[in-house]
Coordinates of C-alpha atoms in Angstrom, one line a residue:
X21 CA 332.3 63.1 136.1
X22 CA 328.7 63.8 135.3
X23 CA 329.2 64.0 131.8
X24 CA 331.0 60.6 131.2
X25 CA 328.5 58.9 133.5
X26 CA 325.5 60.0 131.3
X27 CA 326.2 57.3 128.5
X28 CA 326.2 54.7 130.8
X29 CA 323.0 55.5 132.2
X30 CA 321.5 56.0 128.9
X31 CA 322.6 52.2 127.9
X32 CA 321.2 50.9 131.1
X33 CA 317.7 52.2 130.6
X34 CA 317.9 51.0 126.6
X35 CA 318.4 47.8 128.0
X36 CA 315.5 47.7 130.5
X37 CA 313.1 49.2 128.0
X38 CA 314.1 46.3 125.7
X39 CA 313.8 43.5 128.3
X40 CA 310.1 45.0 129.1
X41 CA 309.0 44.9 125.3
X42 CA 310.1 41.5 125.2
X43 CA 308.3 40.5 127.9
X44 CA 305.2 42.2 126.8
X45 CA 305.4 40.1 123.7
X46 CA 305.8 36.8 125.5
X47 CA 302.7 37.7 127.5
X48 CA 300.5 38.5 124.6
X49 CA 301.7 35.5 123.2
X50 CA 300.8 33.6 126.2
X51 CA 297.3 35.1 126.0
X52 CA 296.6 34.4 122.4
X53 CA 297.4 30.7 123.3
X54 CA 295.3 30.8 126.2
X55 CA 292.4 32.4 124.3
X56 CA 292.6 29.6 121.4
X57 CA 292.8 26.7 124.3
X58 CA 289.6 28.2 125.8
X59 CA 288.1 28.5 122.4
X60 CA 288.7 24.9 121.7
X61 CA 287.1 24.2 125.0
X62 CA 284.0 25.8 124.2
X63 CA 283.6 24.0 120.8
X64 CA 284.0 20.7 122.7
X65 CA 281.4 21.6 125.6
X66 CA 278.9 22.5 122.8
X67 CA 279.2 19.5 121.1
X68 CA 278.9 17.4 124.3
X69 CA 275.8 19.3 125.3
X70 CA 274.5 18.6 121.8
X71 CA 275.6 14.8 122.3
X72 CA 273.8 14.6 125.6
X73 CA 270.3 16.8 124.8
X74 CA 268.6 13.3 124.0
X75 CA 269.6 11.7 126.8
X76 CA 267.8 14.8 129.3
X77 CA 264.8 14.5 126.9
X78 CA 264.4 10.8 127.7
X79 CA 265.0 11.5 131.5
X80 CA 262.6 14.9 131.7
X81 CA 260.1 12.3 129.9
X82 CA 260.6 9.7 132.2
X83 CA 260.4 11.8 135.2
X84 CA 257.2 13.1 134.0
X85 CA 255.8 9.9 133.3
X86 CA 256.6 8.6 137.2
X87 CA 254.7 11.9 138.2
X88 CA 251.9 11.4 135.9
X89 CA 251.7 7.6 137.5
X90 CA 251.8 9.0 140.9
X91 CA 249.1 11.6 140.5
X92 CA 246.7 9.1 138.7
X93 CA 247.5 6.7 141.4
X94 CA 246.5 9.1 144.1
X95 CA 243.5 10.4 142.3
X96 CA 242.6 6.8 142.1
X97 CA 242.9 6.3 145.8
X98 CA 241.0 9.5 146.4
X99 CA 238.0 8.2 144.0
X100 CA 237.9 4.5 145.7
X101 CA 238.1 6.2 149.1
X102 CA 235.0 8.6 147.9
X103 CA 233.4 5.2 146.6
X104 CA 233.9 3.8 150.2
X105 CA 232.7 6.7 151.9
X106 CA 229.6 6.6 149.9
X107 CA 228.9 2.8 150.7
X108 CA 229.2 3.4 154.6
X109 CA 227.1 6.7 154.2
X110 CA 224.4 4.9 152.2
X111 CA 224.3 2.0 154.7
X112 CA 223.6 4.7 157.5
X113 CA 221.1 6.8 155.5
X114 CA 219.1 3.5 154.7
X115 CA 218.9 2.8 158.2
X116 CA 217.5 5.9 158.8
X117 CA 218.2 8.6 161.7
X118 CA 215.8 7.4 164.6
X119 CA 218.6 5.0 166.1
X120 CA 221.7 7.3 165.8
X121 CA 220.8 10.8 164.7
X122 CA 224.2 12.3 165.1
X123 CA 225.9 9.6 163.1
X124 CA 222.9 10.0 160.6
X125 CA 223.7 13.6 160.4
X126 CA 227.6 12.9 159.9
X127 CA 226.8 10.4 157.0
X128 CA 224.5 13.6 155.2
X129 CA 227.7 15.8 155.7
X130 CA 229.7 12.9 154.2
X131 CA 227.3 12.6 150.9
X132 CA 227.4 16.4 150.5
X133 CA 231.2 16.5 150.7
X134 CA 231.3 13.2 148.0
X135 CA 228.8 15.3 145.7
X136 CA 231.1 18.3 145.9
X137 CA 234.1 16.3 145.0
X138 CA 232.7 14.5 142.2
X139 CA 231.0 17.9 140.7
X140 CA 234.5 19.2 140.6
X141 CA 236.1 15.9 138.9
X142 CA 233.2 15.7 136.0
X143 CA 236.0 14.4 133.7
X144 CA 236.1 10.9 135.4
X145 CA 233.8 9.0 133.3
X146 CA 231.6 7.7 136.0
X147 CA 231.2 11.0 138.1
X148 CA 227.7 11.5 136.5
X149 CA 226.3 8.0 137.8
X150 CA 227.8 8.4 141.2
X151 CA 226.7 12.0 141.5
X152 CA 223.1 11.0 140.7
X153 CA 223.1 8.1 143.2
X154 CA 224.7 10.3 145.8
X155 CA 221.8 13.1 145.1
X156 CA 219.4 10.6 145.3
X157 CA 220.8 9.4 148.7
X158 CA 220.6 13.3 149.9
X159 CA 217.0 13.6 148.8
X160 CA 216.1 10.5 150.4
X161 CA 218.0 11.7 153.8
X162 CA 216.1 15.1 153.4
X163 CA 212.9 13.6 153.5
X164 CA 213.8 11.3 156.6
X165 CA 215.5 14.0 158.3
X166 CA 212.2 16.1 158.0
X167 CA 210.2 13.1 159.4
X168 CA 212.9 13.0 162.3
X169 CA 212.3 16.7 162.8
X170 CA 208.5 16.5 163.2
X171 CA 209.0 13.3 165.3
X172 CA 211.1 15.3 167.9
X173 CA 208.9 18.4 167.5
X174 CA 205.9 16.5 168.2
X175 CA 207.3 14.4 171.2
X176 CA 208.9 17.4 173.0
X177 CA 205.9 19.9 172.4
X178 CA 203.7 19.0 175.2
X179 CA 201.9 21.6 176.9
X180 CA 203.3 22.5 180.6
X181 CA 200.9 21.8 183.6
X182 CA 199.9 25.2 185.7
X183 CA 201.2 23.7 188.9
X184 CA 204.8 23.5 187.1
X185 CA 204.2 27.4 185.7
X186 CA 202.8 28.4 189.5
X187 CA 206.4 26.8 190.8
X188 CA 208.0 29.0 188.5
X189 CA 206.7 32.2 189.9
X190 CA 208.2 34.4 193.0
X191 CA 206.7 32.9 196.4
X192 CA 204.2 36.0 196.7
X193 CA 202.6 35.2 193.6
X194 CA 202.0 31.4 193.7
X195 CA 198.5 30.6 194.2
X196 CA 197.2 28.6 197.6
X197 CA 197.2 25.0 197.4
X198 CA 193.8 24.9 199.3
X199 CA 192.1 27.5 197.2
X200 CA 193.6 27.4 193.7
X201 CA 190.1 27.6 192.2
X202 CA 188.9 30.5 193.8
X203 CA 191.2 33.2 192.6
X204 CA 193.5 32.7 195.5
X205 CA 196.3 33.7 193.1
X206 CA 195.0 37.2 193.6
X207 CA 196.1 40.0 196.3
X208 CA 194.9 43.2 196.9
X209 CA 197.6 44.7 194.9
X210 CA 199.8 42.0 193.9
X211 CA 202.3 44.0 192.0
X212 CA 203.8 45.9 194.9
X213 CA 207.0 45.1 196.0
X214 CA 207.6 42.8 192.8
X215 CA 210.4 44.9 191.3
X216 CA 213.2 42.3 192.5
X217 CA 210.8 39.2 192.2
X218 CA 212.8 36.2 190.6
X219 CA 210.9 34.2 187.7
X220 CA 212.4 30.8 187.0
X221 CA 212.0 30.2 183.3
X222 CA 210.5 26.6 183.0
X223 CA 212.2 24.0 180.8
X224 CA 210.0 23.6 177.7
X225 CA 212.3 21.3 176.0
X226 CA 215.1 19.1 177.1
X227 CA 218.3 20.9 176.8
X228 CA 220.1 18.0 175.3
X229 CA 217.4 17.9 172.6
X230 CA 217.7 21.4 171.1
X231 CA 221.3 21.0 169.8
X232 CA 220.0 17.9 167.5
X233 CA 217.2 20.1 166.5
X234 CA 219.2 22.9 165.5
X235 CA 221.6 20.4 163.5
X236 CA 218.3 19.1 161.9
X237 CA 216.9 22.6 161.1
X238 CA 220.1 23.6 159.5
X239 CA 220.1 20.4 157.0
X240 CA 216.7 21.1 156.1
X241 CA 217.2 25.0 155.5
X242 CA 220.4 23.9 153.3
X243 CA 218.6 21.4 151.6
X244 CA 215.9 24.3 150.6
X245 CA 213.2 22.7 153.0
X246 CA 213.1 25.7 155.2
X247 CA 209.1 26.2 154.8
X248 CA 208.5 22.5 155.9
X249 CA 211.1 23.3 158.4
X250 CA 208.9 26.0 159.5
X251 CA 206.0 24.6 159.7
X252 CA 206.7 21.8 161.6
X253 CA 207.9 24.2 164.2
X254 CA 205.2 26.6 164.0
X255 CA 202.6 23.7 164.1
X256 CA 204.1 21.8 167.2
X257 CA 205.3 24.7 169.2
X258 CA 202.2 26.7 168.5
X259 CA 199.8 24.2 169.5
X260 CA 201.7 23.5 172.7
X261 CA 201.6 27.0 173.5
X262 CA 198.1 27.6 173.1
X263 CA 197.4 24.3 174.9
X264 CA 199.3 25.4 178.1
X265 CA 197.4 28.8 178.2
X266 CA 194.3 26.8 177.9
X267 CA 195.3 24.6 180.7
X268 CA 196.0 27.8 182.7
X269 CA 192.5 29.0 182.0
X270 CA 193.2 31.7 179.3
X271 CA 190.1 32.2 177.1
X272 CA 189.1 34.6 174.4
X273 CA 186.4 36.9 175.4
X274 CA 184.6 39.8 173.6
X275 CA 183.4 43.1 174.6
X276 CA 179.9 41.5 174.8
X277 CA 181.1 38.8 176.9
X278 CA 182.9 41.1 179.6
X279 CA 179.7 43.5 179.5
X280 CA 177.3 40.3 180.5
X281 CA 179.6 39.4 183.3
X282 CA 178.4 40.3 187.1
X283 CA 180.9 42.8 188.4
X284 CA 182.2 39.9 191.0
X285 CA 182.9 37.4 188.2
X286 CA 184.6 39.8 186.3
X287 CA 186.6 41.4 188.8
X288 CA 187.9 37.6 189.4
X289 CA 188.6 37.0 185.9
X290 CA 190.7 40.4 185.8
X291 CA 192.7 39.1 188.8
X292 CA 193.4 35.8 186.9
X293 CA 194.2 37.7 183.7
X294 CA 196.8 39.8 185.2
X295 CA 198.5 36.4 186.5
X296 CA 198.2 34.9 183.3
X297 CA 200.0 37.7 181.8
X298 CA 202.9 37.4 183.7
X299 CA 203.1 33.9 183.3
X300 CA 202.6 34.2 179.6
X301 CA 205.2 36.9 179.0
X302 CA 208.1 36.1 181.5
X303 CA 207.6 32.1 181.5
X304 CA 206.0 30.7 178.5
X305 CA 207.0 33.5 175.7
X306 CA 210.2 33.8 177.1
X307 CA 211.0 30.5 177.0
X308 CA 209.6 29.9 173.7
X309 CA 212.0 32.6 172.3
X310 CA 215.0 30.9 173.5
X311 CA 213.7 27.6 172.0
X312 CA 213.1 29.4 168.7
X313 CA 216.9 31.1 168.7
X314 CA 218.6 27.7 169.8
X315 CA 216.8 25.8 166.9
X316 CA 217.3 28.1 164.2
X317 CA 220.9 29.4 165.5
X318 CA 223.1 29.5 162.4
X319 CA 220.5 29.1 160.0
X320 CA 219.7 31.3 157.0
X321 CA 216.3 31.6 158.2
X322 CA 213.9 34.3 159.3
X323 CA 213.7 33.0 162.8
X324 CA 211.4 36.5 164.0
X325 CA 209.0 35.9 161.7
X326 CA 209.0 32.3 162.4
X327 CA 208.3 33.0 166.0
X328 CA 206.2 35.8 165.5
X329 CA 203.6 33.6 163.3
X330 CA 204.0 30.6 166.0
X331 CA 202.9 33.0 168.8
X332 CA 200.3 34.9 167.2
X333 CA 197.2 33.2 168.3
X334 CA 198.3 32.8 171.6
X335 CA 199.1 36.5 171.9
X336 CA 195.9 37.6 170.4
X337 CA 193.8 35.4 172.8
X338 CA 195.8 37.1 175.7
X339 CA 195.1 40.6 174.7
X340 CA 191.6 40.2 173.5
X341 CA 190.4 40.0 177.2
X342 CA 192.2 43.2 178.2
X343 CA 191.1 44.9 175.1
X344 CA 187.6 43.9 175.8
X345 CA 187.4 45.3 179.3
X346 CA 189.2 48.6 178.2
X347 CA 186.3 49.0 175.7
X348 CA 183.6 47.9 178.0
X349 CA 181.4 50.1 179.8
X350 CA 182.9 52.4 182.2
X351 CA 182.1 52.3 185.8
X352 CA 183.9 53.8 189.1
X353 CA 184.8 50.2 190.5
X354 CA 186.7 49.3 187.4
X355 CA 189.4 52.2 187.8
X356 CA 191.2 50.0 190.3
X357 CA 191.2 46.9 188.0
X358 CA 192.1 49.1 185.1
X359 CA 194.9 50.3 187.0
X360 CA 196.0 47.0 187.9
X361 CA 196.0 45.8 184.2
X362 CA 197.8 49.0 183.0
X363 CA 200.4 48.4 185.6
X364 CA 201.4 44.7 184.5
X365 CA 201.4 45.9 181.0
X366 CA 203.8 48.7 182.1
X367 CA 205.8 46.0 184.1
X368 CA 205.9 43.6 181.2
X369 CA 206.8 46.3 178.5
X370 CA 210.4 45.6 178.7
X371 CA 210.2 41.8 178.8
X372 CA 207.9 42.4 175.4
X373 CA 210.4 44.5 173.8
X374 CA 212.7 41.6 174.1
X375 CA 210.5 38.6 173.4
X376 CA 209.1 40.3 170.3
X377 CA 212.5 42.0 169.0
X378 CA 212.7 42.3 165.0
X379 CA 210.5 43.8 162.5
X380 CA 208.5 40.8 162.1
X381 CA 207.5 41.0 165.7
X382 CA 206.4 44.5 165.6
X383 CA 202.8 44.1 164.9
X384 CA 202.8 42.2 168.4
X385 CA 204.9 44.6 170.2
X386 CA 202.4 47.6 168.8
X387 CA 199.4 45.6 169.7
X388 CA 200.5 45.4 173.4
X389 CA 201.6 48.7 173.5
X390 CA 198.2 49.9 171.9
X391 CA 196.4 48.0 174.7
X392 CA 198.5 49.6 177.4
X393 CA 197.4 53.1 176.2
X394 CA 193.9 51.9 175.7
X395 CA 193.8 51.0 179.3
X396 CA 195.5 54.3 180.4
X397 CA 192.8 56.3 178.5
X398 CA 190.0 54.4 179.9
X399 CA 191.4 54.8 183.3
X400 CA 191.4 58.6 182.9
X401 CA 188.2 58.8 181.1
X402 CA 186.8 56.8 184.4
X403 CA 188.5 59.4 186.7
X404 CA 186.3 61.9 185.0
X405 CA 183.4 59.6 185.0
X406 CA 183.8 59.5 188.8
X407 CA 184.2 62.9 189.8
X408 CA 181.1 63.9 187.7
X409 CA 179.3 60.5 189.5
X410 CA 180.2 62.3 192.6
X411 CA 179.0 65.7 192.2
X412 CA 175.9 64.5 190.5
X413 CA 174.8 61.7 192.9
X414 CA 171.4 61.9 192.9
X415 CA 170.4 59.1 195.3
X416 CA 167.6 59.9 197.6
X417 CA 168.9 57.8 200.5
X418 CA 168.8 60.3 203.4
X419 CA 170.9 59.1 206.5
X420 CA 167.9 59.8 208.9
X421 CA 170.5 60.1 212.0
X422 CA 172.7 62.5 210.4
X423 CA 175.7 60.4 210.3
X424 CA 178.5 59.7 207.7
X425 CA 176.8 59.2 204.5
X426 CA 177.5 56.0 202.6
X427 CA 179.0 58.1 199.5
X428 CA 181.3 59.9 201.7
X429 CA 182.9 56.6 202.9
X430 CA 182.9 55.3 199.6
X431 CA 184.5 58.1 197.9
X432 CA 187.0 58.5 200.7
X433 CA 188.0 55.0 200.6
X434 CA 188.3 55.4 196.7
X435 CA 190.7 58.1 197.2
X436 CA 192.7 56.4 199.6
X437 CA 193.0 53.5 197.4
X438 CA 194.1 56.1 194.6
X439 CA 197.3 56.7 196.8
X440 CA 198.2 52.9 196.8
X441 CA 198.6 53.5 193.0
X442 CA 200.7 56.4 193.4
X443 CA 203.7 55.1 191.0
X444 CA 201.2 53.8 188.8
X445 CA 199.3 57.0 188.8
X446 CA 202.4 58.7 187.7
X447 CA 203.0 56.6 184.8
X448 CA 199.5 57.0 183.6
X449 CA 199.5 60.8 183.7
X450 CA 202.9 61.0 181.9
X451 CA 201.1 58.8 179.1
X452 CA 199.2 61.9 178.3
X453 CA 202.5 64.5 178.9
X454 CA 200.3 67.0 180.4
X455 CA 203.4 68.8 181.0
X456 CA 202.8 69.4 184.8
X457 CA 204.4 67.3 187.7
X458 CA 202.5 63.8 188.5
X459 CA 202.3 64.7 191.9
X460 CA 200.6 68.0 191.6
X461 CA 198.1 66.3 188.9
X462 CA 197.3 63.8 191.6
X463 CA 196.6 66.6 193.9
X464 CA 194.4 68.2 191.5
X465 CA 192.7 64.9 190.8
X466 CA 192.0 64.3 194.5
X467 CA 190.8 67.8 195.2
X468 CA 188.1 67.9 192.3
X469 CA 186.9 64.5 193.8
X470 CA 186.8 66.1 197.3
X471 CA 185.3 69.2 196.4
X472 CA 182.8 67.2 194.1
X473 CA 181.8 65.3 197.3
X474 CA 181.5 68.3 199.3
X475 CA 179.1 69.7 196.7
X476 CA 177.0 66.7 196.7
X477 CA 177.1 66.9 200.5
X478 CA 175.6 70.1 200.6
X479 CA 172.9 69.2 198.4
X480 CA 172.2 66.2 200.4
X481 CA 171.9 68.3 203.5
X482 CA 169.2 70.5 202.1
X483 CA 166.9 67.5 202.2
X484 CA 166.7 67.8 206.0
X485 CA 163.8 69.4 207.5
X486 CA 165.2 70.1 210.5
X487 CA 168.1 72.8 210.2
X488 CA 170.1 71.4 213.1
X489 CA 170.3 67.9 211.7
X490 CA 171.3 69.8 208.5
X491 CA 174.4 71.2 210.0
X492 CA 175.1 68.1 212.2
X493 CA 175.0 66.0 209.0
X494 CA 177.7 68.1 207.3
X495 CA 179.8 68.4 210.4
X496 CA 179.9 64.9 210.3
X497 CA 180.8 64.5 207.0
X498 CA 183.3 67.2 206.4
X499 CA 184.8 66.0 209.7
X500 CA 185.3 62.3 208.4
X501 CA 186.7 63.6 205.3
X502 CA 189.2 65.6 207.4
X503 CA 190.2 62.9 209.9
X504 CA 190.5 60.3 206.7
X505 CA 192.7 62.7 205.1
X506 CA 195.0 63.4 207.8
X507 CA 195.2 59.4 208.4
X508 CA 196.4 58.9 205.0
X509 CA 199.0 59.9 202.1
X510 CA 196.4 62.1 201.1
X511 CA 197.6 64.7 203.7
X512 CA 200.9 65.0 201.9
X513 CA 199.2 65.8 198.5
X514 CA 196.2 67.8 199.7
X515 CA 198.2 69.5 202.3
X516 CA 197.8 71.4 205.5
X517 CA 195.9 74.4 204.0
X518 CA 193.3 71.9 203.0
X519 CA 193.4 70.3 206.3
X520 CA 193.1 73.5 208.0
X521 CA 190.3 75.0 205.5
X522 CA 187.9 71.8 206.2
X523 CA 188.7 72.1 210.0
X524 CA 187.1 75.2 210.1
X525 CA 184.0 74.2 208.1
X526 CA 183.5 71.6 210.6
X527 CA 183.8 74.1 213.4
X528 CA 181.2 76.4 211.6
X529 CA 178.8 73.5 211.3
X530 CA 179.2 72.4 214.8
X531 CA 178.5 76.0 215.9
X532 CA 175.6 76.4 213.4
X533 CA 174.3 73.1 215.2
X534 CA 174.2 74.8 218.7
X535 CA 172.9 77.9 217.9
X536 CA 170.1 76.6 215.7
X537 CA 169.5 73.6 218.1
X538 CA 169.6 75.3 221.5
X539 CA 168.4 78.9 220.7
X540 CA 164.5 78.3 222.0
X541 CA 166.0 76.1 225.0
X542 CA 168.6 79.0 225.8
X543 CA 165.8 81.8 225.3
X544 CA 163.5 80.0 227.8
X545 CA 166.1 80.4 230.4
X546 CA 166.3 84.0 229.6
X547 CA 163.9 86.4 231.6
X548 CA 165.0 89.7 229.4
X549 CA 161.7 90.9 227.4
X550 CA 159.6 89.0 230.0
X551 CA 156.6 90.7 230.7
X552 CA 156.1 91.9 234.3
X553 CA 153.4 91.6 236.9
X554 CA 150.0 92.2 236.1
X555 CA 147.7 94.7 238.1
X556 CA 146.5 91.7 239.8
X557 CA 149.8 90.5 240.6
X558 CA 150.6 90.8 244.7
X559 CA 153.9 91.0 245.7
X560 CA 154.3 87.7 246.7
X561 CA 154.0 86.6 243.1
X562 CA 157.0 88.8 242.1
X563 CA 160.7 88.2 242.6
X564 CA 163.4 90.6 242.9
X565 CA 163.7 91.0 239.3
X566 CA 160.2 91.7 238.9
X567 CA 159.1 89.0 236.7
X568 CA 155.7 87.3 237.7
X569 CA 155.3 83.6 239.0
X570 CA 153.0 82.8 236.3
X571 CA 156.0 83.9 233.6
X572 CA 158.4 81.6 235.2
X573 CA 156.2 78.8 235.3
X574 CA 155.9 79.0 231.9
X575 CA 159.8 79.3 231.1
X576 CA 160.1 76.3 233.2
X577 CA 157.6 74.3 231.1
X578 CA 158.6 75.8 227.9
X579 CA 162.4 74.4 229.1
X580 CA 161.1 71.2 230.0
X581 CA 159.2 70.4 226.8
X582 CA 161.8 71.8 224.4
X583 CA 164.6 69.8 226.3
X584 CA 162.6 66.5 226.2
X585 CA 162.0 66.9 222.8
X586 CA 165.5 67.5 221.9
X587 CA 166.4 64.6 224.1
X588 CA 164.0 62.4 222.0
X589 CA 165.4 63.6 218.6
X590 CA 169.0 63.9 219.1
X591 CA 169.6 60.7 221.2
X592 CA 168.6 59.1 217.8
X593 CA 171.3 61.1 215.9
X594 CA 174.6 60.0 215.8
X595 CA 178.2 61.7 215.9
X596 CA 180.0 58.7 215.1
X597 CA 183.2 60.2 216.0
X598 CA 183.9 59.8 219.9
X599 CA 186.2 62.5 220.2
X600 CA 183.9 64.9 218.0
X601 CA 180.7 63.6 220.0
X602 CA 182.3 64.4 223.4
X603 CA 183.6 67.6 222.1
X604 CA 180.1 68.7 221.0
X605 CA 178.3 67.6 224.3
X606 CA 180.7 69.6 226.4
X607 CA 180.3 72.5 224.2
X608 CA 176.5 72.2 224.5
X609 CA 176.9 71.8 228.5
X610 CA 179.3 74.7 228.9
X611 CA 176.5 76.9 227.6
X612 CA 173.4 75.2 228.7
X613 CA 174.2 74.3 232.2
X614 CA 175.4 77.5 233.6
X615 CA 172.1 79.3 232.0
X616 CA 170.1 76.4 233.6
X617 CA 171.9 76.7 237.1
X618 CA 171.5 80.3 237.1
X619 CA 167.8 80.4 235.9
X620 CA 167.2 77.6 238.9
X621 CA 168.9 79.9 241.4
X622 CA 167.2 83.0 240.6
X623 CA 163.3 81.6 240.0
X624 CA 163.3 78.5 241.5
X625 CA 161.9 80.0 244.9
X626 CA 158.9 81.1 242.7
X627 CA 157.6 77.6 241.7
X628 CA 159.3 75.4 244.4
X629 CA 157.3 76.5 247.2
X630 CA 154.0 75.6 245.1
X631 CA 151.9 72.6 245.4
X632 CA 153.6 70.5 242.6
X633 CA 157.0 71.8 242.3
X634 CA 158.2 68.8 240.1
X635 CA 155.8 70.1 237.5
X636 CA 158.1 73.0 236.7
X637 CA 161.4 72.0 237.8
X638 CA 161.7 68.2 236.4
X639 CA 165.3 68.2 235.9
X640 CA 168.2 69.0 237.9
X641 CA 171.3 70.4 236.5
X642 CA 173.1 67.0 237.2
X643 CA 170.4 65.0 235.4
X644 CA 170.4 67.6 232.6
X645 CA 174.0 66.8 232.2
X646 CA 173.5 63.0 232.5
X647 CA 170.9 63.3 229.7
X648 CA 173.1 65.3 227.5
X649 CA 175.7 62.4 227.5
X650 CA 172.8 60.3 225.7
X651 CA 173.0 62.7 222.7
X652 CA 174.2 61.5 219.7
X653 CA 174.4 57.8 220.4
X654 CA 171.9 56.7 217.8
X655 CA 169.4 54.9 220.1
X656 CA 166.1 55.9 222.0
X657 CA 166.2 56.2 226.0
X658 CA 163.1 56.2 227.9
X659 CA 162.1 59.0 230.5
X660 CA 164.1 59.0 233.4
X661 CA 162.9 57.1 236.4
X662 CA 164.2 59.2 238.9
X663 CA 163.9 63.1 238.8
X664 CA 166.2 64.9 241.1
X665 CA 165.1 68.0 242.8
X666 CA 166.9 71.0 243.7

């Protein structure tokens, strides 16, 4: 079965293979036909494309022509619009800037745009002509703008009146309306407490004008006329600033001018100068700097240089007076005004750095800093001069009553004033970087001055012929020094040790006075060493101590004479301090009265029973006590009208 079926299967496969081959032949034929047809289409399309190419070329040419025509029309419109803009701008330029400056500047900008337009379209055959016309209008506009800038600067560069400046000051610095011409703008120490004082910057140019000035300045700089712009600004604003300062009272003075002035006049001028410096720096120059920055903002221009040259004359005039004072002959009374001047320069230093910022203003910054250092140097040298002058003061003035010498009160007041300037002195000492604490430096300076005074007083005390008055004089003056120090800030600087040491000096001189002045009186009341009775003396002439009546009489007479002499002299002497005066009287009474009472008690009976007892016992202890209270009052008292007996 299986063998017989195999031929049939083979036949079937053969038939299928034949059918498949026939199908492939037919498919190949179809493919060849399609290729032939497609090849025919490609040939026809190439022919069609070749036939249409001329039409496409003509169409592209027409399109390009339309585009060129459109561009030409647009270029023509742009050119025509530039001509129209030129015509309108020209009308504005010819009218000038005075009526409507903003429109005028807009017209100038329009002309600049037109110039740029034709400069970039030079193939236009009329471009050269229109460019020349536009540039001519721009040149004319530049001249008119320069004239307008000058007119504006002149109109709005008027000096500011002093009253307006004073109104911008803090109330504590404003001059009295009743006494403006008599240096009422001064105070003993005007800068104290002004750290937070408010200054109102004055309006030097109306705010609405500054933007216009800025626009014009930029136009002039862009047009290459920066030098003209600078000159107009410098001359107008510089003249206004100088005139404002002159109206205020600022004047240029030399060292010789200062040297010739009386002290009162110079002191007044220094007080004014301190006020002028604040007004100039904080108000005028600060205001001018703002104006300069606003006018030249956005301009390619060295405005620092411009401002520096505008302000130079005024600054030189201001600083010349300070420099003249710093270089003039030194004297003690100048120290405090020098400190005031130094203080205001330090106060204004930060403002000066801001106002005169930039390399171009460095010379003015350095000039101001140089004056500050020169004032510090002169003040320090005046310190040294004062110390030397105190120690070497050779005045022959003798206070006859032994009271406080004028030199003492002068020096003490001087030292008190120094402590009003503690903060300034700290800055002063820092200028020279001595390396020690400023408070200790102040203590050293003060101690040296006080020692110089004491040395001088020691010398002056030797001029007295009466040793008692020598010690009274030293007691009074050193006590005045101690009391003044204790009541002032000098106490914290000099310290308790200094006070205690000098209080001992006061006590030592008081003790020496008592010893020298009252030794003879007390000796008269002593019977030690007194001679005894002579051979002719009777027992009635002797007391229980064996002292003769004659000796006792002499002792009473000696006491009376010496006490009266002391009263006559020392009631003319003065102990000005009431507490010290009472203390000294009490100390004398505590020694004298017990001795006198004891002497009267022991020996009064020897002279009291005689013919004329008042001849010997002229003063009762109560009267002596009363008369002691007349000592050191500085006036002469007459003989007592009533003499008390035992």
